[in-house]
C-alpha cells in the first residue's frame, strides 16, 4: 500500500522523469544542500540590529556585491522568456543585457556616493531626506506592491514553467518548494545570507549557461556567423543590435528609452539591486562591485540569448519539419538543453537555472522585508520599537510577501503573456520615479509636491496600461471568433470610458486627501482637486485612444509599444516636476502641467523619435550640466566632489575606479560598433 501511495505521489510530482540520469539527480540535490549550508552558515549569528540584518553590518566586499547583483538580476524570465525571444528575433534581444552601461554609470557616479555617504538603508528613505515623509511612504507602498504582484508572480510563474519543461516537476509543487527553500535561509540570515549564496549561484548560473552555449556551438560546427544570421529567410536585422526601421518589433527609439529610463530605474533607484551596495564595506567596495557586475554583464548573452539563437540553427541542421518546430518560443532553452547536453550533466544545467531563480527570490524577499519594516511599519506603529522587534517585523513581512507572491503565480498560471504583461507595467511605472530621483539628486528647486505628483503618475500608469491594452484588443478577438461590430466596439469603449471617468478621479482624490490629512494639511480638498486633474487627463487619453480604435480599427503603434509610451510618461513627469516646483500656485501649476502633458501625448502618438531624443537630451544634458554646475556640497544632493572617493579612502593605481570604468565602457562600445 505504501509503495502504491509513493508511486501515486511521484506520478503527480514528476511528469517525465526518464530524461535525467542518476548523476543528474545527484547534481541537483547537491545544489540544494550547498545553498542551504551556505545560507544558514553565513547567517548563523543572530541578527538583532537593523544594520546587521538589512545592511549585513556593512561587511560586504566588492566581489560579493558584483556577483550578487548579477545573480539577483538574472532569473527564469531570462532563461525562459528572453532566450525564447532571442530564438525568435536574434541579436536585438541582446540589448537587454548590454544596454545597461549608461544606467550603471549613473548609479556608480551619482547615486552610490549619496546612498553610501548618507548611510541610506532603503531607497524610500532617501526620498524622505530629500522631499519629506510622504514621498517615502508612497514610493515604498508602490514598490512593495509591484514586488508582490508583478516581480514575485513573474519569477514564480516562469520558474514553474522552467521546472516543468526541464525536470518534469509539477509546476505548482515546484513553486512551493522554491518558496520554502529560498525563504528559509533568506528570512533567517538577512542580507548577508542573500549576498553569499548569490556568489555561489552566480558562478553556477554563469558556468551552466556558458556550457550550454559552447556545447551548442560544437553541435552546429562552430558556425557563429550562421547563428547570427539565423535560419534561411530570417530578416537581416537578426544579426544586428539595432534596426533603423520604426516599424520593427524592437525599434531603436524604444531602445533609447529602455537604456536611459527603465534601466536607470532598475539599477539606480530600485531597492532590489541597490541593497547590496548599501551593505558594502565602504564606497570603493560598493562602486567596484557595480563595475564587476557590469564586466560580467558583457558575457551574459552567452548564457541568456545565444543558446536560443543556436537552437534555431539546430532545427534546420536536424531537418526538423516546420510543423514540428517549437510551438512556443518559451521552450527554446529546455529544447536546446535536451538537444546538446548529455545525461549526467543536465542536472548541473538545471541547477544553474534554479540558482538564478532562487537568487532573485531571495533578493526580492530581503528587499520587501526591508522596506515594509523600515519605511512602513516602523514609521506607522513602531517608532518606539527596539531594533530587534523591527528585524522580527521584517522577517514576518518577508515571509508573508513570499507566500503572497507564490499564490499570485498560481492565479496567473494560465496567462500566456505574463512576461510581456510585467514589461508593459514596469516601463511606464518606472519613468516618473526616475524623474523624482534624478531631480532630487541634481536639482535644488525640486519640491515635495512635484515628487508626490510624479509618484501618483506612476500609480496611474497601471490602470492606463490596462485600459490601453483592453482597447487595443477590441479588433483582435480570439482565434475562431468573428470580429466585433462597430456598434459592439462603441459599446465597450463607452463602458470603459464611463468606468474610468468615475473611478480614476475618486482613487486620485481619496489618495491625495488621505495623504495630506495624515500630514495635517488643511487645504487637502484643493490639493485633491489639483492633483486629481492628472486622473482626469488619463481618462481623456483613454477616451481618445478609444475613438482612434473605433474609427481607424487600430491604435497608433507608439501607444501599444510599452517602451515608447514610457518615454512619453517620462517627459510628462518632467513637465509635472518643473511646473509644480517653479509655479507657486498649485492650481495654476497643475493646469499648466496638464496642458503640457497633452502636447507630449500628441508627440508620443505620432513621433516616437521626438520622444526618444527628448528623453536622451533631458537625462544626458542635465547630467553634463550639473557635472560643471554642482560645485558646492548640498545635503542629500550630488556635487562634483562625489566623482572621487571620500577623504581617507585611497586605493592602488590598479584598483582605480575611473580606470576600470573606462575599460568596461570601451568594451561595451566596441561590441556595439562590431554588432551594430
XYZ file of C-alpha atoms in Angstrom:
676
model
C 0.000 0.000 0.000
C 2.854 2.389 0.871
C 4.536 1.607 -2.446
C 1.388 2.389 -4.410
C 0.920 5.589 -2.439
C 4.508 6.619 -3.181
C 4.065 5.802 -6.877
C 0.977 7.999 -6.940
C 2.844 10.914 -5.368
C 5.721 10.527 -7.823
C 3.340 10.476 -10.781
C 1.736 13.683 -9.587
C 5.035 15.457 -8.983
C 7.350 14.037 -11.669
C 5.763 14.258 -15.112
C 8.507 12.767 -17.298
C 11.385 11.533 -15.133
C 13.052 9.394 -17.797
C 15.012 12.286 -19.330
C 17.515 12.514 -16.453
C 20.001 10.049 -15.043
C 21.226 9.268 -11.552
C 24.143 11.705 -11.755
C 21.698 14.460 -12.737
C 19.726 13.854 -9.557
C 22.945 13.946 -7.513
C 23.959 17.303 -9.047
C 20.514 18.716 -8.472
C 20.167 17.501 -4.902
C 23.725 18.564 -4.088
C 22.960 22.078 -5.259
C 20.105 22.453 -2.761
C 22.262 21.124 0.056
C 25.151 23.504 -0.707
C 22.880 26.561 -0.948
C 21.178 25.777 2.352
C 24.506 25.151 4.088
C 25.938 28.464 2.831
C 22.785 30.396 3.683
C 22.440 29.089 7.220
C 26.184 29.055 7.985
C 26.745 32.663 6.898
C 23.630 33.809 8.738
C 24.139 31.652 11.829
C 24.845 34.631 14.109
C 21.625 36.090 15.471
C 20.758 39.394 13.800
C 19.475 41.812 16.447
C 20.137 45.202 14.825
C 18.905 46.920 11.695
C 22.458 47.284 10.378
C 23.233 43.560 10.839
C 20.060 42.221 9.245
C 19.301 44.747 6.498
C 22.824 46.012 5.631
C 24.932 42.950 6.557
C 26.657 45.194 9.131
C 28.427 46.853 6.158
C 30.785 43.906 5.712
C 30.217 43.002 2.040
C 33.349 43.095 -0.189
C 33.261 44.230 -3.812
C 33.305 40.747 -5.348
C 30.318 39.591 -3.257
C 28.395 42.711 -4.305
C 29.175 42.227 -8.002
C 28.243 38.556 -8.131
C 25.139 39.189 -6.026
C 23.886 41.953 -8.345
C 24.220 39.624 -11.348
C 22.590 36.695 -9.577
C 19.688 38.864 -8.415
C 19.119 40.308 -11.879
C 19.160 37.008 -13.782
C 16.223 34.676 -13.266
C 13.908 32.275 -15.045
C 12.457 35.185 -17.022
C 15.817 35.339 -18.859
C 16.243 31.590 -19.306
C 12.599 31.093 -20.319
C 11.392 34.411 -21.750
C 14.472 36.238 -23.018
C 16.021 33.165 -24.621
C 12.778 32.399 -26.415
C 12.669 35.988 -27.633
C 16.250 35.620 -28.960
C 15.252 32.390 -30.746
C 12.557 34.440 -32.470
C 14.269 37.834 -33.078
C 18.022 37.246 -32.776
C 20.596 39.886 -31.796
C 18.209 42.785 -30.969
C 17.308 40.936 -27.765
C 20.947 41.138 -26.603
C 20.316 44.841 -25.950
C 18.546 43.831 -22.726
C 21.932 42.619 -21.448
C 24.327 45.149 -22.991
C 22.417 48.435 -22.859
C 22.928 48.704 -19.106
C 26.204 50.640 -19.109
C 24.666 54.167 -19.059
C 22.386 53.213 -16.152
C 25.278 51.527 -14.343
C 27.302 54.721 -14.787
C 24.507 56.866 -13.306
C 24.370 54.545 -10.298
C 28.149 54.458 -9.980
C 28.963 58.169 -10.103
C 25.760 59.870 -8.892
C 23.716 57.681 -6.563
C 26.179 55.383 -4.782
C 28.028 58.342 -3.191
C 24.708 59.790 -1.991
C 23.463 56.459 -0.614
C 26.693 55.266 0.998
C 27.817 58.576 2.488
C 24.315 59.166 3.836
C 24.170 55.599 5.246
C 20.854 55.063 3.481
C 19.122 51.743 4.205
C 16.253 51.964 1.698
C 15.549 53.925 -1.471
C 12.353 55.436 0.017
C 14.463 56.672 2.945
C 16.430 58.823 0.517
C 13.179 60.360 -0.751
C 12.254 61.309 2.811
C 15.590 63.021 3.373
C 15.225 64.934 0.111
C 11.463 65.598 -0.082
C 9.883 64.684 3.275
C 7.948 61.718 4.730
C 5.007 61.494 2.294
C 7.023 60.559 -0.833
C 8.807 57.912 1.239
C 5.585 56.152 2.224
C 4.072 56.466 -1.239
C 7.125 55.109 -3.064
C 7.617 52.274 -0.576
C 3.987 51.191 -0.989
C 4.275 51.364 -4.778
C 7.456 49.276 -4.926
C 6.302 46.667 -2.399
C 3.042 46.211 -4.325
C 4.957 45.835 -7.609
C 7.258 43.250 -5.996
C 4.408 41.127 -4.670
C 2.015 41.313 -7.603
C 4.467 41.600 -10.516
C 8.059 40.578 -9.672
C 7.261 37.622 -7.432
C 4.447 36.458 -9.692
C 6.644 36.645 -12.796
C 9.592 34.828 -11.208
C 7.461 32.059 -9.710
C 5.385 31.720 -12.873
C 8.400 31.320 -15.169
C 10.118 29.152 -12.531
C 7.180 26.755 -12.599
C 7.352 26.574 -16.386
C 11.126 26.052 -16.347
C 10.916 23.260 -13.765
C 8.100 21.541 -15.629
C 9.852 21.725 -19.021
C 13.362 20.924 -17.827
C 12.763 18.493 -14.990
C 9.208 17.334 -15.456
C 8.158 18.518 -11.986
C 4.585 19.627 -11.399
C 4.810 23.418 -11.610
C 2.688 24.170 -8.516
C 4.787 21.767 -6.441
C 7.995 23.319 -7.818
C 6.853 26.840 -6.934
C 6.214 25.988 -3.293
C 9.454 24.006 -2.930
C 11.400 27.023 -4.224
C 9.444 29.408 -1.997
C 10.006 27.405 1.177
C 13.662 26.590 0.486
C 14.673 30.111 -0.507
C 12.587 31.735 2.200
C 14.163 29.590 4.916
C 17.734 30.892 4.635
C 16.776 34.391 3.409
C 14.427 35.180 6.286
C 16.801 33.567 8.780
C 20.079 35.182 7.695
C 19.138 38.522 6.130
C 21.237 40.359 3.543
C 24.467 38.538 4.419
C 22.928 35.130 3.618
C 21.428 36.542 0.418
C 24.723 38.013 -0.802
C 26.958 34.998 -0.117
C 24.547 32.415 -1.517
C 24.273 34.681 -4.566
C 28.042 34.404 -5.100
C 27.763 30.611 -5.390
C 24.616 30.810 -7.506
C 26.109 33.393 -9.868
C 29.142 31.198 -10.556
C 26.823 28.238 -11.129
C 24.403 30.015 -13.458
C 27.246 31.512 -15.496
C 29.043 28.180 -15.699
C 25.918 26.219 -16.622
C 24.670 28.801 -19.122
C 28.011 29.239 -20.880
C 28.497 25.470 -21.024
C 25.199 25.212 -22.936
C 26.491 27.871 -25.353
C 29.753 26.039 -26.079
C 28.029 22.662 -26.322
C 25.540 24.181 -28.759
C 28.276 25.805 -30.845
C 30.065 22.464 -31.048
C 26.804 20.834 -32.164
C 26.367 23.302 -35.080
C 30.026 23.120 -36.112
C 31.119 26.422 -34.542
C 29.174 28.339 -37.192
C 28.992 31.660 -35.309
C 28.194 33.660 -38.443
C 25.350 31.285 -39.256
C 23.987 31.604 -35.715
C 23.983 35.393 -36.016
C 22.338 35.350 -39.438
C 19.676 32.888 -38.315
C 17.847 30.299 -40.411
C 17.254 30.938 -44.086
C 14.615 33.595 -44.515
C 15.450 35.460 -41.294
C 15.470 39.265 -41.617
C 18.846 40.987 -41.952
C 18.303 42.573 -38.548
C 18.626 39.112 -36.945
C 22.426 39.588 -36.906
C 22.466 43.217 -35.696
C 21.672 45.046 -32.485
C 19.755 47.986 -33.970
C 17.031 48.184 -36.587
C 16.750 51.577 -38.328
C 13.081 50.926 -39.045
C 10.491 52.386 -36.689
C 8.101 49.557 -37.537
C 10.194 46.695 -36.175
C 9.216 44.877 -33.012
C 12.148 46.480 -31.151
C 12.649 49.927 -32.772
C 15.720 51.999 -31.956
C 13.540 54.610 -30.256
C 12.373 52.034 -27.716
C 15.970 51.019 -27.024
C 16.994 54.600 -26.189
C 14.151 54.828 -23.683
C 14.983 51.385 -22.281
C 18.599 52.478 -21.786
C 18.022 55.790 -20.040
C 14.644 55.426 -18.321
C 13.755 51.834 -17.448
C 17.341 50.680 -16.850
C 18.095 53.749 -14.726
C 15.093 52.945 -12.553
C 16.160 49.322 -12.251
C 19.796 49.940 -11.367
C 19.814 53.348 -9.647
C 16.502 53.572 -7.748
C 15.337 50.007 -7.083
C 15.867 48.538 -3.619
C 16.169 45.072 -5.133
C 19.511 45.868 -6.808
C 20.877 48.603 -4.574
C 20.573 46.801 -1.253
C 23.853 45.005 -1.939
C 25.647 48.333 -2.415
C 24.182 49.643 0.846
C 25.832 46.746 2.700
C 29.325 47.460 1.293
C 32.398 47.894 3.492
C 32.894 51.371 2.071
C 32.218 53.434 -1.043
C 35.070 51.912 -3.072
C 33.758 48.378 -2.475
C 30.243 49.463 -3.485
C 31.464 51.087 -6.707
C 33.888 48.316 -7.627
C 31.151 45.753 -7.041
C 28.954 47.592 -9.544
C 31.827 47.674 -12.049
C 32.355 43.936 -11.591
C 28.664 43.376 -12.319
C 28.996 45.486 -15.481
C 32.000 43.414 -16.564
C 30.170 40.127 -16.002
C 27.215 41.522 -17.946
C 29.423 41.557 -21.039
C 29.340 37.759 -21.238
C 25.749 37.246 -20.065
C 24.321 36.875 -23.621
C 26.356 33.669 -23.932
C 24.101 32.206 -21.240
C 20.790 34.016 -21.784
C 20.458 34.819 -25.514
C 22.819 32.914 -27.821
C 21.613 29.392 -26.876
C 18.142 30.349 -28.154
C 19.642 31.529 -31.445
C 21.656 28.293 -31.618
C 18.512 26.182 -31.317
C 17.012 27.950 -34.348
C 20.029 26.638 -36.327
C 19.733 23.168 -34.758
C 16.179 22.881 -36.073
C 17.494 23.462 -39.610
C 20.570 21.271 -39.167
C 18.490 18.348 -37.846
C 15.915 18.891 -40.618
C 13.022 19.221 -38.195
C 9.854 19.858 -40.228
C 8.458 23.361 -39.861
C 5.198 21.974 -38.498
C 7.116 20.187 -35.693
C 9.299 23.110 -34.605
C 8.760 24.967 -31.351
C 5.049 25.622 -30.825
C 6.014 28.067 -28.085
C 9.202 30.154 -28.169
C 9.447 29.808 -24.364
C 10.510 26.198 -24.974
C 13.793 27.270 -26.597
C 16.036 26.765 -23.552
C 14.773 23.330 -22.447
C 14.866 22.257 -26.087
C 18.497 23.264 -26.618
C 19.455 21.610 -23.322
C 17.883 18.327 -24.383
C 19.499 18.600 -27.820
C 23.126 19.280 -26.807
C 23.596 18.327 -23.131
C 24.186 14.612 -22.376
C 22.657 12.706 -19.491
C 24.758 13.199 -16.400
C 25.285 16.908 -16.965
C 21.687 18.038 -17.367
C 21.334 18.174 -13.594
C 24.124 20.766 -13.461
C 22.408 22.900 -16.106
C 19.054 22.661 -14.341
C 20.777 23.617 -11.078
C 22.091 26.742 -12.837
C 18.550 27.761 -13.775
C 17.310 27.077 -10.247
C 20.228 29.126 -8.902
C 19.111 32.088 -10.988
C 15.552 31.693 -9.739
C 16.428 31.332 -6.061
C 18.833 34.296 -6.074
C 16.119 36.541 -7.484
C 13.539 35.287 -4.984
C 15.920 35.806 -2.051
C 16.703 39.346 -3.198
C 13.016 40.197 -3.522
C 12.233 38.780 -0.075
C 15.048 40.726 1.576
C 14.190 43.993 -0.186
C 10.491 43.647 0.609
C 11.129 42.923 4.283
C 13.477 45.926 4.488
C 11.013 48.423 3.032
C 7.929 47.103 4.833
C 9.637 47.146 8.233
C 11.621 50.411 7.918
C 9.538 52.528 5.515
C 6.020 51.490 6.545
C 5.669 49.587 9.845
C 8.312 51.392 11.889
C 7.054 54.818 10.843
C 3.407 53.829 11.316
C 3.374 51.801 14.523
C 6.928 51.134 15.571
C 8.610 54.438 16.331
C 9.370 53.165 19.827
C 10.156 49.583 18.812
C 13.505 48.071 19.658
C 15.757 47.216 16.717
C 15.193 43.542 17.482
C 11.440 43.985 17.056
C 11.943 45.860 13.792
C 14.059 42.961 12.498
C 11.381 40.456 13.526
C 8.699 42.505 11.768
C 10.872 42.469 8.648
C 11.214 38.696 8.797
C 7.441 38.282 9.070
C 6.882 40.778 6.238
C 9.285 38.851 4.008
C 7.557 35.559 4.760
C 4.089 36.965 4.039
C 5.244 38.630 0.801
C 6.845 35.353 -0.296
C 3.650 33.389 0.286
C 1.516 36.009 -1.476
C 3.874 36.021 -4.442
C 3.769 32.239 -4.730
C -0.022 32.314 -4.517
C -0.186 35.009 -7.229
C 1.820 32.743 -9.534
C -0.921 30.157 -9.164
C -3.554 32.735 -10.052
C -1.797 33.849 -13.255
C -0.535 30.393 -14.253
C -2.700 30.345 -17.367
C -1.623 33.782 -18.621
C 0.428 33.167 -21.757
C 1.820 36.722 -21.857
C 2.916 37.157 -18.255
C 6.424 38.299 -19.223
C 5.122 40.938 -21.643
C 2.471 41.942 -19.092
C 5.113 42.791 -16.494
C 7.281 44.654 -19.006
C 4.291 46.729 -20.110
C 3.596 47.702 -16.497
C 7.193 48.324 -15.389
C 8.309 50.628 -18.209
C 5.673 53.394 -17.792
C 5.597 52.996 -13.992
C 9.374 53.416 -13.747
C 9.653 56.636 -15.758
C 8.229 59.121 -13.177
C 10.302 57.507 -10.407
C 13.474 58.194 -12.413
C 12.464 61.856 -12.686
C 11.871 62.062 -8.917
C 15.277 60.564 -8.042
C 17.302 62.483 -10.636
C 15.602 65.776 -9.763
C 16.183 65.101 -6.082
C 19.871 64.400 -6.616
C 20.655 67.181 -9.103
C 18.044 69.975 -8.956
C 17.858 72.054 -5.788
C 14.497 73.619 -6.712
C 12.658 70.262 -6.863
C 9.749 70.383 -4.405
C 7.772 67.804 -2.465
C 4.521 68.403 -4.329
C 6.267 67.777 -7.643
C 7.650 64.483 -6.314
C 4.238 63.451 -4.969
C 2.501 64.221 -8.261
C 5.105 62.207 -10.205
C 4.716 59.218 -7.885
C 0.938 59.402 -8.272
C 1.502 59.414 -12.022
C 3.472 56.169 -11.566
C 0.454 54.629 -9.879
C -1.960 55.936 -12.525
C 0.076 54.378 -15.341
C -1.062 50.935 -14.171
C -4.819 51.397 -14.888
C -3.855 53.353 -18.007
C -1.768 50.404 -19.245
C -4.647 48.011 -18.626
C -7.061 50.406 -20.347
C -4.913 50.787 -23.465
C -4.403 47.023 -23.591
C -8.150 46.434 -23.291
C -8.928 48.949 -26.036
C -6.211 47.613 -28.360
C -7.732 44.139 -28.247
C -11.154 45.307 -29.469
C -10.411 44.493 -33.095
C -8.329 41.386 -32.374
C -10.781 38.828 -30.990
C -9.556 35.314 -30.076
C -8.918 32.880 -32.921
C -12.091 31.365 -34.282
C -14.311 34.278 -33.228
C -15.807 36.863 -35.527
C -14.596 40.447 -35.291
C -16.716 42.753 -33.146
C -19.081 45.057 -34.968
C -18.592 48.859 -34.784
C -21.646 49.031 -32.521
C -20.138 46.484 -30.129
C -16.823 48.338 -30.178
C -18.558 51.588 -29.353
C -20.488 49.933 -26.525
C -17.332 48.503 -24.921
C -15.473 51.764 -25.402
C -18.245 53.810 -23.800
C -18.410 51.389 -20.864
C -14.657 51.643 -20.277
C -14.675 55.417 -20.617
C -17.534 55.791 -18.122
C -15.896 53.455 -15.621
C -12.545 55.251 -15.807
C -14.187 58.677 -15.655
C -15.716 57.761 -12.295
C -13.090 55.535 -10.721
C -9.812 57.318 -11.549
C -10.745 60.730 -10.089
C -12.152 59.054 -6.973
C -8.984 56.993 -6.471
C -6.754 60.020 -7.016
C -8.874 62.278 -4.825
C -9.199 59.847 -1.943
C -5.495 59.023 -2.077
C -4.412 62.644 -2.066
C -6.895 63.625 0.671
C -5.689 60.748 2.826
C -2.057 61.619 2.203
C -2.474 65.268 3.160
C -4.864 64.530 6.019
C -2.185 62.385 7.632
C 0.179 65.322 7.242
C -2.467 67.645 8.816
C -2.530 69.798 5.731
C -5.726 71.879 5.874
C -6.068 72.537 2.147
C -6.447 68.864 1.311
C -9.648 69.388 -0.703
C -7.987 71.937 -3.004
C -4.924 69.725 -3.380
C -7.099 66.706 -4.136
C -8.795 68.681 -6.892
C -5.490 69.887 -8.296
C -3.694 66.560 -8.191
C -6.857 64.781 -9.331
C -6.534 66.562 -12.687
C -3.926 64.036 -13.922
C -6.514 61.300 -13.327
C -8.988 63.160 -15.499
C -6.226 63.601 -18.065
C -5.572 59.850 -18.088
C -9.276 59.297 -18.704
C -9.154 61.757 -21.605
C -6.163 59.915 -23.115
C -8.031 56.629 -22.927
C -11.103 58.242 -24.470
C -9.001 59.483 -27.404
C -7.464 56.036 -27.863
C -10.947 54.546 -27.836
C -12.048 56.854 -30.652
C -8.890 56.046 -32.633
C -9.557 52.341 -32.220
C -13.194 52.582 -33.282
C -12.673 54.915 -36.227
C -9.401 53.504 -37.595
C -9.590 49.889 -36.448
C -6.249 50.057 -34.624
C -4.260 52.147 -32.187
C -1.086 54.010 -33.179
C 1.893 51.693 -32.773
C 3.587 54.135 -30.401
C 0.753 53.778 -27.921
C 0.936 49.992 -27.831
C 4.747 49.907 -27.573
C 5.424 49.995 -23.819
C 8.912 51.495 -24.157
C 7.857 54.362 -26.438
C 4.860 55.108 -24.240
C 7.169 55.040 -21.194
C 9.245 57.747 -22.871
C 6.139 59.886 -23.170
C 5.328 59.296 -19.498
C 8.888 60.302 -18.602
C 8.523 63.634 -20.416
C 5.122 64.175 -18.757
C 6.741 63.598 -15.360
C 9.397 66.210 -16.176
C 6.652 68.704 -17.071
C 4.868 67.963 -13.787
C 8.041 68.274 -11.704
C 9.029 71.576 -13.375
C 5.642 73.273 -13.184
C 4.746 72.215 -9.638
C 8.211 73.161 -8.385
C 8.551 76.518 -10.160
C 4.972 77.854 -10.067
C 3.875 78.924 -6.593
C 0.146 78.439 -7.201
C -0.584 74.729 -7.008
C -3.775 75.003 -9.056
C -2.135 77.027 -11.820
C 0.861 74.676 -11.833
C -1.432 71.662 -12.156
C -3.358 73.188 -15.061
C -0.144 74.102 -16.872
C 1.265 70.600 -16.312
C -1.880 69.030 -17.786
C -1.674 71.320 -20.826
C 1.979 70.426 -21.379
C 1.125 66.751 -20.913
C -1.471 66.975 -23.689
C 1.202 68.245 -26.085
C 3.584 65.455 -25.016
C 0.911 62.795 -25.549
C 0.306 64.110 -29.077
C 4.037 63.908 -29.795
C 4.157 60.386 -28.359
C 1.280 59.213 -30.531
C 2.757 60.459 -33.781
C 6.532 60.903 -33.386
C 8.497 58.301 -31.451
C 11.882 59.804 -32.495
C 10.963 63.142 -30.878
C 10.122 61.334 -27.638
C 13.314 59.269 -27.711
C 15.522 62.302 -28.341
C 13.600 64.214 -25.675
C 14.470 61.546 -23.099
C 18.072 61.431 -24.323
C 18.587 65.196 -24.188
C 16.936 65.737 -20.801
C 18.886 62.998 -18.997
C 22.282 63.367 -20.675
C 22.027 67.151 -20.840
C 21.104 67.567 -17.180
C 23.907 65.257 -16.031
C 26.525 67.073 -18.130
C 25.284 70.462 -16.940
C 25.375 69.572 -13.245
C 28.817 67.983 -13.598
C 30.019 71.561 -14.136
C 27.441 73.470 -12.062
C 27.222 71.375 -8.865
C 30.360 72.641 -7.158
C 29.212 73.276 -3.590
C 28.090 70.402 -1.322
C 24.352 70.412 -0.509
C 22.869 67.958 1.970
C 21.252 64.893 0.354
C 22.252 66.076 -3.128
C 25.050 65.307 -5.557
C 28.054 67.545 -6.101
C 31.189 67.293 -8.214
C 33.364 66.098 -5.339
C 31.440 62.808 -5.363
C 33.190 61.805 -8.585
C 36.059 60.833 -6.284
C 36.245 58.809 -3.081
C 35.625 60.282 0.394
C 38.582 61.579 2.353
C 40.535 58.751 3.901
C 39.712 56.172 1.192
C 42.699 55.527 -1.077
C 43.443 52.700 -3.497
C 46.385 51.477 -5.576
C 46.568 52.501 -9.238
C 45.402 49.088 -10.425
C 42.217 49.477 -8.346
C 41.322 52.830 -9.928
C 37.555 53.139 -10.393
C 37.931 55.514 -13.325
C 40.419 53.200 -14.991
C 38.190 50.135 -14.774
C 35.125 52.160 -15.771
C 36.911 53.262 -18.941
C 37.998 49.690 -19.716
C 34.493 48.256 -19.298
C 32.961 51.161 -21.216
C 35.407 50.727 -24.100
C 34.462 47.049 -24.390
C 30.752 47.894 -24.474
C 31.386 50.498 -27.183
C 33.494 48.022 -29.164
C 30.740 45.402 -29.056
C 28.175 47.878 -30.355
C 30.469 49.004 -33.148
C 31.042 45.374 -34.193
C 27.426 44.171 -33.977
C 25.758 47.435 -34.980
